[in-house]
mmCIF file of C-alpha atoms in Angstrom:
data_model
loop_
_atom_site.group_PDB
_atom_site.id
_atom_site.type_symbol
_atom_site.label_atom_id
_atom_site.label_comp_id
_atom_site.label_asym_id
_atom_site.label_seq_id
_atom_site.Cartn_x
_atom_site.Cartn_y
_atom_site.Cartn_z
ATOM 1 C CA MET A 51 0.018 0.044 -0.068
ATOM 2 C CA PRO A 52 1.640 3.366 -1.072
ATOM 3 C CA GLY A 53 1.807 6.602 0.733
ATOM 4 C CA ARG A 54 3.613 9.974 0.605
ATOM 5 C CA THR A 55 5.143 9.101 4.014
ATOM 6 C CA GLU A 56 6.097 6.103 5.904
ATOM 7 C CA ARG A 57 3.073 6.818 8.321
ATOM 8 C CA GLU A 58 0.691 7.404 5.445
ATOM 9 C CA ALA A 59 1.784 3.946 3.749
ATOM 10 C CA GLU A 60 1.502 2.125 7.213
ATOM 11 C CA GLN A 61 -1.860 3.587 7.743
ATOM 12 C CA ALA A 62 -2.978 2.686 4.138
ATOM 13 C CA PHE A 63 -1.875 -0.772 4.867
ATOM 14 C CA LEU A 64 -3.623 -1.243 8.401
ATOM 15 C CA ASP A 65 -6.825 0.552 7.576
ATOM 16 C CA PRO A 66 -8.168 -2.228 5.372
ATOM 17 C CA LEU A 67 -6.946 -4.910 7.524
ATOM 18 C CA ALA A 68 -8.838 -3.222 10.518
ATOM 19 C CA LYS A 69 -12.026 -2.928 8.324
ATOM 20 C CA ALA A 70 -12.099 -6.491 7.198
ATOM 21 C CA LEU A 71 -11.667 -7.638 10.877
ATOM 22 C CA SER A 72 -14.637 -5.530 11.819
ATOM 23 C CA CYS A 73 -16.567 -7.643 9.206
ATOM 24 C CA ILE A 74 -16.306 -10.476 11.795
ATOM 25 C CA ALA A 75 -15.199 -9.108 15.220
ATOM 26 C CA ARG A 76 -14.972 -6.215 17.437
ATOM 27 C CA ALA A 77 -11.219 -6.568 18.099
ATOM 28 C CA LYS A 78 -7.932 -4.978 17.140
ATOM 29 C CA PHE A 79 -4.795 -6.479 15.833
ATOM 30 C CA GLN A 80 -1.820 -6.367 18.398
ATOM 31 C CA ALA A 81 1.534 -5.211 16.888
ATOM 32 C CA LEU A 82 4.982 -5.043 17.953
ATOM 33 C CA ARG A 83 8.059 -3.251 16.165
ATOM 34 C CA ARG A 84 11.540 -4.156 15.980
ATOM 35 C CA ASN A 85 14.268 -2.737 13.660
ATOM 36 C CA GLY A 86 11.947 -1.601 10.978
ATOM 37 C CA SER A 87 9.942 -4.857 10.742
ATOM 38 C CA LYS A 88 6.753 -5.041 12.354
ATOM 39 C CA VAL A 89 4.473 -8.032 13.404
ATOM 40 C CA LEU A 90 0.649 -7.970 13.711
ATOM 41 C CA LEU A 91 -0.971 -10.688 15.762
ATOM 42 C CA LEU A 92 -4.493 -11.815 16.586
ATOM 43 C CA GLU A 93 -4.715 -14.111 19.184
ATOM 44 C CA GLY A 94 -7.376 -17.053 19.436
ATOM 45 C CA LEU A 95 -10.219 -14.680 18.093
ATOM 46 C CA GLU A 96 -13.472 -16.511 18.794
ATOM 47 C CA LEU A 97 -15.566 -17.143 15.701
ATOM 48 C CA LYS A 98 -19.162 -18.262 16.184
ATOM 49 C CA GLY A 99 -20.773 -19.812 13.161
ATOM 50 C CA SER A 100 -21.641 -23.186 11.680
ATOM 51 C CA TRP A 101 -18.674 -24.392 13.263
ATOM 52 C CA ASN A 102 -17.083 -22.722 16.194
ATOM 53 C CA LEU A 103 -13.597 -21.621 15.464
ATOM 54 C CA LYS A 104 -10.544 -19.672 16.448
ATOM 55 C CA LEU A 105 -8.659 -17.305 14.211
ATOM 56 C CA GLU A 106 -4.816 -16.695 14.899
ATOM 57 C CA VAL A 107 -3.091 -14.275 12.732
ATOM 58 C CA THR A 108 0.848 -13.447 12.533
ATOM 59 C CA HIS A 109 1.622 -11.048 9.777
ATOM 60 C CA TYR A 110 5.190 -9.627 9.429
ATOM 61 C CA TYR A 111 5.568 -6.354 7.281
ATOM 62 C CA ARG A 112 8.216 -3.591 6.652
ATOM 63 C CA LEU A 113 8.198 -0.273 4.998
ATOM 64 C CA LEU A 114 9.982 0.134 1.905
ATOM 65 C CA SER A 115 10.748 3.414 -0.226
ATOM 66 C CA ASN A 116 11.447 4.023 -3.890
ATOM 67 C CA VAL A 117 12.927 7.180 -4.666
ATOM 68 C CA ASN A 118 11.816 6.919 -8.228
ATOM 69 C CA ALA A 119 8.134 6.524 -7.437
ATOM 70 C CA SER A 120 5.808 9.471 -7.719
ATOM 71 C CA ALA A 121 5.507 11.435 -4.684
ATOM 72 C CA SER A 122 2.249 9.797 -3.592
ATOM 73 C CA GLU A 123 3.556 6.520 -3.795
ATOM 74 C CA ARG A 124 7.116 7.005 -2.257
ATOM 75 C CA PHE A 125 6.665 4.694 0.489
ATOM 76 C CA ARG A 126 5.055 1.132 0.740
ATOM 77 C CA VAL A 127 4.368 -1.420 3.035
ATOM 78 C CA SER A 128 5.759 -4.987 1.941
ATOM 79 C CA THR A 129 4.483 -8.217 3.681
ATOM 80 C CA LEU A 130 7.475 -10.298 4.764
ATOM 81 C CA SER A 131 5.435 -13.450 5.674
ATOM 82 C CA TYR A 132 2.137 -14.175 7.143
ATOM 83 C CA TYR A 133 0.335 -17.050 9.089
ATOM 84 C CA TYR A 134 -3.511 -17.243 8.822
ATOM 85 C CA THR A 135 -4.534 -20.173 11.011
ATOM 86 C CA PHE A 136 -8.005 -21.437 11.997
ATOM 87 C CA LEU A 137 -8.034 -23.534 15.126
ATOM 88 C CA GLU A 138 -10.709 -25.776 16.429
ATOM 89 C CA GLU A 139 -12.907 -24.161 19.196
ATOM 90 C CA SER A 140 -10.590 -25.220 22.217
ATOM 91 C CA GLY A 141 -7.645 -23.717 20.499
ATOM 92 C CA ALA A 142 -5.576 -26.869 20.902
ATOM 93 C CA ALA A 143 -5.563 -27.951 17.317
ATOM 94 C CA GLU A 144 -5.248 -26.375 13.872
ATOM 95 C CA VAL A 145 -7.992 -26.867 11.246
ATOM 96 C CA ILE A 146 -6.192 -25.101 8.286
ATOM 97 C CA SER A 147 -3.437 -22.589 8.137
ATOM 98 C CA TYR A 148 -2.629 -20.425 5.160
ATOM 99 C CA GLN A 149 1.106 -19.566 5.310
ATOM 100 C CA TRP A 150 3.775 -17.697 3.226
ATOM 101 C CA HIS A 151 7.198 -17.254 4.922
ATOM 102 C CA PRO A 152 9.767 -16.976 1.976
ATOM 103 C CA ALA A 153 12.567 -15.892 4.718
ATOM 104 C CA GLY A 154 11.857 -18.382 7.378
ATOM 105 C CA ASN A 155 13.759 -21.793 8.134
ATOM 106 C CA SER A 156 11.597 -23.788 5.679
ATOM 107 C CA GLY A 157 13.060 -24.760 2.176
ATOM 108 C CA TYR A 158 9.472 -24.090 0.852
ATOM 109 C CA LEU A 159 9.361 -20.513 -0.225
ATOM 110 C CA GLY A 160 5.776 -20.091 -1.900
ATOM 111 C CA PRO A 161 2.503 -19.443 -0.311
ATOM 112 C CA HIS A 162 0.763 -22.668 0.814
ATOM 113 C CA LEU A 163 -1.560 -24.276 3.277
ATOM 114 C CA HIS A 164 -1.272 -26.970 6.091
ATOM 115 C CA LEU A 165 -4.234 -29.198 7.101
ATOM 116 C CA GLY A 166 -4.190 -29.883 10.878
ATOM 117 C CA SER A 167 -5.662 -32.478 13.180
ATOM 118 C CA GLY A 168 -8.222 -30.183 14.191
ATOM 119 C CA ALA A 169 -9.822 -30.879 10.408
ATOM 120 C CA GLY A 170 -10.069 -34.726 11.332
ATOM 121 C CA GLU A 171 -7.979 -37.659 10.931
ATOM 122 C CA ILE A 172 -4.829 -36.513 9.078
ATOM 123 C CA PRO A 173 -1.841 -38.632 8.865
ATOM 124 C CA PRO A 174 1.410 -36.863 10.386
ATOM 125 C CA TRP A 175 3.034 -36.699 7.023
ATOM 126 C CA LEU A 176 0.215 -35.018 5.487
ATOM 127 C CA SER A 177 -0.119 -32.183 8.324
ATOM 128 C CA LYS A 178 3.647 -31.371 7.697
ATOM 129 C CA CYS A 179 3.142 -31.134 4.002
ATOM 130 C CA HIS A 180 3.153 -27.669 2.291
ATOM 131 C CA LEU A 181 0.247 -27.720 -0.040
ATOM 132 C CA PRO A 182 0.602 -25.028 -2.681
ATOM 133 C CA SER A 183 -1.779 -22.073 -2.559
ATOM 134 C CA GLY A 184 -1.936 -18.784 -4.118
ATOM 135 C CA ARG A 185 -0.990 -15.907 -2.121
ATOM 136 C CA VAL A 186 -4.015 -14.736 0.090
ATOM 137 C CA SER A 187 -5.054 -11.487 1.571
ATOM 138 C CA PHE A 188 -6.539 -11.118 4.969
ATOM 139 C CA GLU A 189 -9.805 -10.157 3.414
ATOM 140 C CA GLN A 190 -9.847 -13.571 1.611
ATOM 141 C CA ILE A 191 -9.454 -14.972 5.103
ATOM 142 C CA VAL A 192 -12.406 -13.254 6.462
ATOM 143 C CA LEU A 193 -14.577 -14.004 3.401
ATOM 144 C CA LEU A 194 -13.896 -17.497 4.058
ATOM 145 C CA ALA A 195 -14.812 -17.420 7.746
ATOM 146 C CA ILE A 196 -18.114 -15.903 6.784
ATOM 147 C CA GLU A 197 -19.017 -17.802 3.628
ATOM 148 C CA GLY A 198 -17.085 -21.108 4.407
ATOM 149 C CA PHE A 199 -17.321 -21.579 7.937
ATOM 150 C CA GLY A 200 -20.618 -19.841 8.621
ATOM 151 C CA VAL A 201 -19.383 -16.836 10.872
ATOM 152 C CA LYS A 202 -22.149 -14.459 11.234
ATOM 153 C CA PRO A 203 -20.860 -11.084 9.665
ATOM 154 C CA LEU A 204 -21.159 -7.814 11.775
ATOM 155 C CA ARG A 205 -21.599 -5.846 8.599
ATOM 156 C CA THR A 206 -24.331 -6.326 5.895
ATOM 157 C CA ASP A 207 -22.019 -4.751 3.240
ATOM 158 C CA TYR A 208 -19.189 -6.981 4.123
ATOM 159 C CA ARG A 209 -18.719 -8.709 0.576
ATOM 160 C CA GLU A 210 -18.383 -5.315 -1.112
ATOM 161 C CA ALA A 211 -15.924 -4.142 1.637
ATOM 162 C CA LEU A 212 -13.849 -7.205 1.459
ATOM 163 C CA GLN A 213 -13.863 -7.222 -2.376
ATOM 164 C CA ALA A 214 -12.816 -3.639 -2.655
ATOM 165 C CA SER A 215 -9.966 -4.078 -0.116
ATOM 166 C CA HIS A 216 -8.982 -7.291 -1.534
ATOM 167 C CA ASP A 217 -8.604 -5.584 -5.077
ATOM 168 C CA ARG A 218 -6.585 -2.827 -3.564
ATOM 169 C CA PHE A 219 -4.203 -5.500 -2.109
ATOM 170 C CA THR A 220 -3.747 -7.380 -5.316
ATOM 171 C CA ARG A 221 -2.983 -3.991 -7.062
ATOM 172 C CA TYR A 222 -0.501 -2.742 -4.615
ATOM 173 C CA ARG A 223 1.419 -5.783 -3.278
ATOM 174 C CA THR A 224 4.911 -5.529 -3.844
ATOM 175 C CA GLN A 225 6.376 -7.719 -6.531
ATOM 176 C CA PRO A 226 10.026 -8.668 -7.222
ATOM 177 C CA GLY A 227 11.846 -5.947 -9.192
ATOM 178 C CA ASP A 228 9.355 -3.046 -8.616
ATOM 179 C CA GLY A 229 11.959 -0.801 -7.495
ATOM 180 C CA PHE A 230 11.224 -1.038 -3.773
ATOM 181 C CA ALA A 231 13.997 -1.617 -1.401
ATOM 182 C CA MET B 149 -10.616 33.824 26.204
ATOM 183 C CA TYR B 150 -11.839 31.729 23.268
ATOM 184 C CA SER B 151 -15.356 31.403 24.265
ATOM 185 C CA HIS B 152 -16.494 33.966 21.785
ATOM 186 C CA GLY B 153 -14.969 32.043 18.937
ATOM 187 C CA ILE B 154 -17.096 30.891 16.081
ATOM 188 C CA ARG B 155 -14.860 28.384 14.662
ATOM 189 C CA LYS B 156 -12.025 26.307 15.652
ATOM 190 C CA THR B 157 -9.408 24.082 14.319
ATOM 191 C CA SER B 158 -6.954 22.178 16.239
ATOM 192 C CA TYR B 159 -4.910 25.094 17.163
ATOM 193 C CA TRP B 160 -6.283 28.122 15.118
ATOM 194 C CA TRP B 161 -9.318 29.950 16.363
ATOM 195 C CA TYR B 162 -11.499 32.439 14.427
ATOM 196 C CA GLN B 163 -12.710 35.047 16.947
ATOM 197 C CA ARG B 164 -15.148 37.920 16.200
ATOM 198 C CA ASP B 165 -15.209 41.171 17.949
ATOM 199 C CA SER B 166 -16.374 44.650 17.257
ATOM 200 C CA ARG B 167 -13.429 45.097 14.768
ATOM 201 C CA GLY B 168 -14.265 41.917 12.786
ATOM 202 C CA LEU B 169 -12.915 38.490 12.444
ATOM 203 C CA HIS B 170 -9.514 37.680 13.747
ATOM 204 C CA LEU B 171 -7.429 34.369 13.460
ATOM 205 C CA ARG B 172 -5.990 33.402 16.920
ATOM 206 C CA PHE B 173 -3.358 30.899 17.600
ATOM 207 C CA ARG B 174 -3.824 28.732 20.548
ATOM 208 C CA PRO B 175 -0.252 27.675 21.465
ATOM 209 C CA GLU B 176 -1.130 25.019 24.131
ATOM 210 C CA ARG B 177 -3.268 23.256 21.567
ATOM 211 C CA ALA B 178 -0.349 23.601 18.922
ATOM 212 C CA GLU B 179 1.681 21.761 21.624
ATOM 213 C CA PHE B 180 -0.694 18.998 22.005
ATOM 214 C CA ALA B 181 -1.357 18.337 18.194
ATOM 215 C CA MET B 182 2.535 18.495 17.767
ATOM 216 C CA ALA B 183 2.889 15.857 20.631
ATOM 217 C CA ARG B 184 0.231 13.795 19.150
ATOM 218 C CA SER B 185 1.705 13.863 15.653
ATOM 219 C CA LEU B 186 4.777 12.147 17.112
ATOM 220 C CA LEU B 187 2.764 9.178 18.331
ATOM 221 C CA PRO B 188 2.560 6.246 16.030
ATOM 222 C CA ILE B 189 -0.297 6.722 13.519
ATOM 223 C CA THR B 190 -1.458 3.054 14.107
ATOM 224 C CA ASP B 191 -2.365 3.721 17.652
ATOM 225 C CA SER B 192 -6.193 3.684 16.593
ATOM 226 C CA LEU B 193 -5.870 0.727 14.290
ATOM 227 C CA VAL B 194 -3.793 -1.677 16.700
ATOM 228 C CA ASP B 195 -2.774 -2.121 20.108
ATOM 229 C CA GLU B 196 0.956 -2.017 20.568
ATOM 230 C CA ILE B 197 2.242 -4.722 22.853
ATOM 231 C CA SER B 198 5.647 -5.053 24.455
ATOM 232 C CA PRO B 199 8.286 -7.811 24.011
ATOM 233 C CA ALA B 200 6.929 -9.458 27.239
ATOM 234 C CA GLU B 201 3.768 -9.526 25.945
ATOM 235 C CA LEU B 202 4.915 -11.304 23.041
ATOM 236 C CA ARG B 203 6.681 -13.751 25.145
ATOM 237 C CA ALA B 204 3.245 -14.690 26.415
ATOM 238 C CA VAL B 205 2.074 -15.356 22.859
ATOM 239 C CA LEU B 206 5.227 -17.290 21.951
ATOM 240 C CA ASP B 207 4.487 -19.357 25.361
ATOM 241 C CA ARG B 208 0.884 -20.203 24.212
ATOM 242 C CA ARG B 209 1.982 -21.146 20.726
ATOM 243 C CA ALA B 210 4.918 -23.257 21.535
ATOM 244 C CA ARG B 211 2.559 -25.283 24.239
ATOM 245 C CA ARG B 212 0.222 -25.784 21.317
ATOM 246 C CA LEU B 213 2.657 -26.548 18.522
ATOM 247 C CA LEU B 214 5.318 -28.413 20.401
ATOM 248 C CA SER B 215 3.980 -29.246 23.795
ATOM 249 C CA LEU B 216 6.818 -26.994 25.117
ATOM 250 C CA THR B 217 6.583 -23.776 27.267
ATOM 251 C CA GLY B 218 7.988 -20.865 25.584
ATOM 252 C CA GLU B 219 11.033 -20.632 27.874
ATOM 253 C CA GLN B 220 11.885 -24.226 26.900
ATOM 254 C CA PHE B 221 11.293 -23.860 23.304
ATOM 255 C CA LEU B 222 13.751 -20.831 23.279
ATOM 256 C CA ALA B 223 16.332 -22.847 25.610
ATOM 257 C CA LYS B 224 16.187 -25.629 23.052
ATOM 258 C CA TRP B 225 16.501 -23.004 19.930
ATOM 259 C CA ASN B 226 19.295 -21.455 21.571
ATOM 260 C CA GLN B 227 21.353 -24.791 22.153
ATOM 261 C CA GLY B 228 20.678 -25.570 18.579
ATOM 262 C CA GLU B 229 18.675 -28.762 19.509
ATOM 263 C CA PHE B 230 16.382 -28.188 16.427
ATOM 264 C CA ASN B 231 19.255 -28.256 14.155
ATOM 265 C CA THR B 232 18.856 -31.576 13.148
ATOM 266 C CA PRO B 233 17.353 -33.271 9.815
ATOM 267 C CA GLU B 234 13.997 -34.188 11.554
ATOM 268 C CA TRP B 235 13.233 -30.738 12.058
ATOM 269 C CA GLU B 236 14.125 -29.462 8.792
ATOM 270 C CA ASN B 237 11.158 -27.766 6.965
ATOM 271 C CA ASP B 238 8.909 -28.531 10.053
ATOM 272 C CA PRO B 239 6.327 -25.734 9.807
ATOM 273 C CA ARG B 240 5.911 -25.410 13.517
ATOM 274 C CA LEU B 241 9.532 -24.450 13.995
ATOM 275 C CA GLY B 242 9.125 -21.814 11.465
ATOM 276 C CA HIS B 243 6.172 -20.564 12.919
ATOM 277 C CA LEU B 244 7.786 -20.101 16.455
ATOM 278 C CA SER B 245 11.075 -18.928 15.163
ATOM 279 C CA LEU B 246 9.915 -15.905 13.151
ATOM 280 C CA LEU B 247 8.639 -14.366 16.592
ATOM 281 C CA ILE B 248 12.277 -14.755 18.389
ATOM 282 C CA PRO B 249 13.720 -11.542 16.955
ATOM 283 C CA PHE B 250 10.807 -9.405 18.309
ATOM 284 C CA LEU B 251 11.384 -10.695 21.910
ATOM 285 C CA SER B 252 14.132 -8.460 22.550
ATOM 286 C CA ASN B 253 13.780 -4.725 22.845
ATOM 287 C CA GLY B 254 14.293 -2.813 19.749
ATOM 288 C CA HIS B 255 13.102 -0.160 17.821
#
């Protein structure tokens, strides 16, 4: 998400996430900054729906600048990695976890998902397996919660709001070679 | 002093008297506005937490993923006990290890 300043870019990044979250919960992300990187967290957010689940989010990002970009897009937030995990109601077992951690210890660099024991009888080798996926947005996770898992939306216009925000994410997500460093 | 103003911004005040409309400056409000501008703009969107609070997050996740306390996980991590082939590419390890750099105080 671009901005004239670091603060504006961060605001442009966080605002859609907060709006998406407001579609399913009255909650806020937690955040911690260190050396230019920041981690956003959601801890065991209870989701009441067709199946009662919990949502856990870990989203790492940093701010980048591009001196060649227009003034309005001089700064941008870039995602470093994410973990979007649905847990069973007790929070003890994962059901499904969407992940992307290109700089982690894993040899698997692309976006993927994991199935967990909370989804039912899963052989251990399968729960460790990186199942390829596209890069997902938090908005898609919220939409999955509502339309896939039956979580009651708190906004009647949730679909339009999430779609607009997801489109913006798709437009502005950083890509290799786009000049930001 | 400012009670007769007809419109205010954060620290400028339009005041009308018998001689017309005047723009007044309110230094105490300017000081407040400048102080507020130095706060993280994310304040209203997220709750900032401390490394100590993140340590509690790590503890909960280590218990769930590895059946270890956060301290036990960190001790094993620092002793290199996860540097074995069986832990290579284990998604649970990656999940927890990315939190480690945020546990110390930084800027």
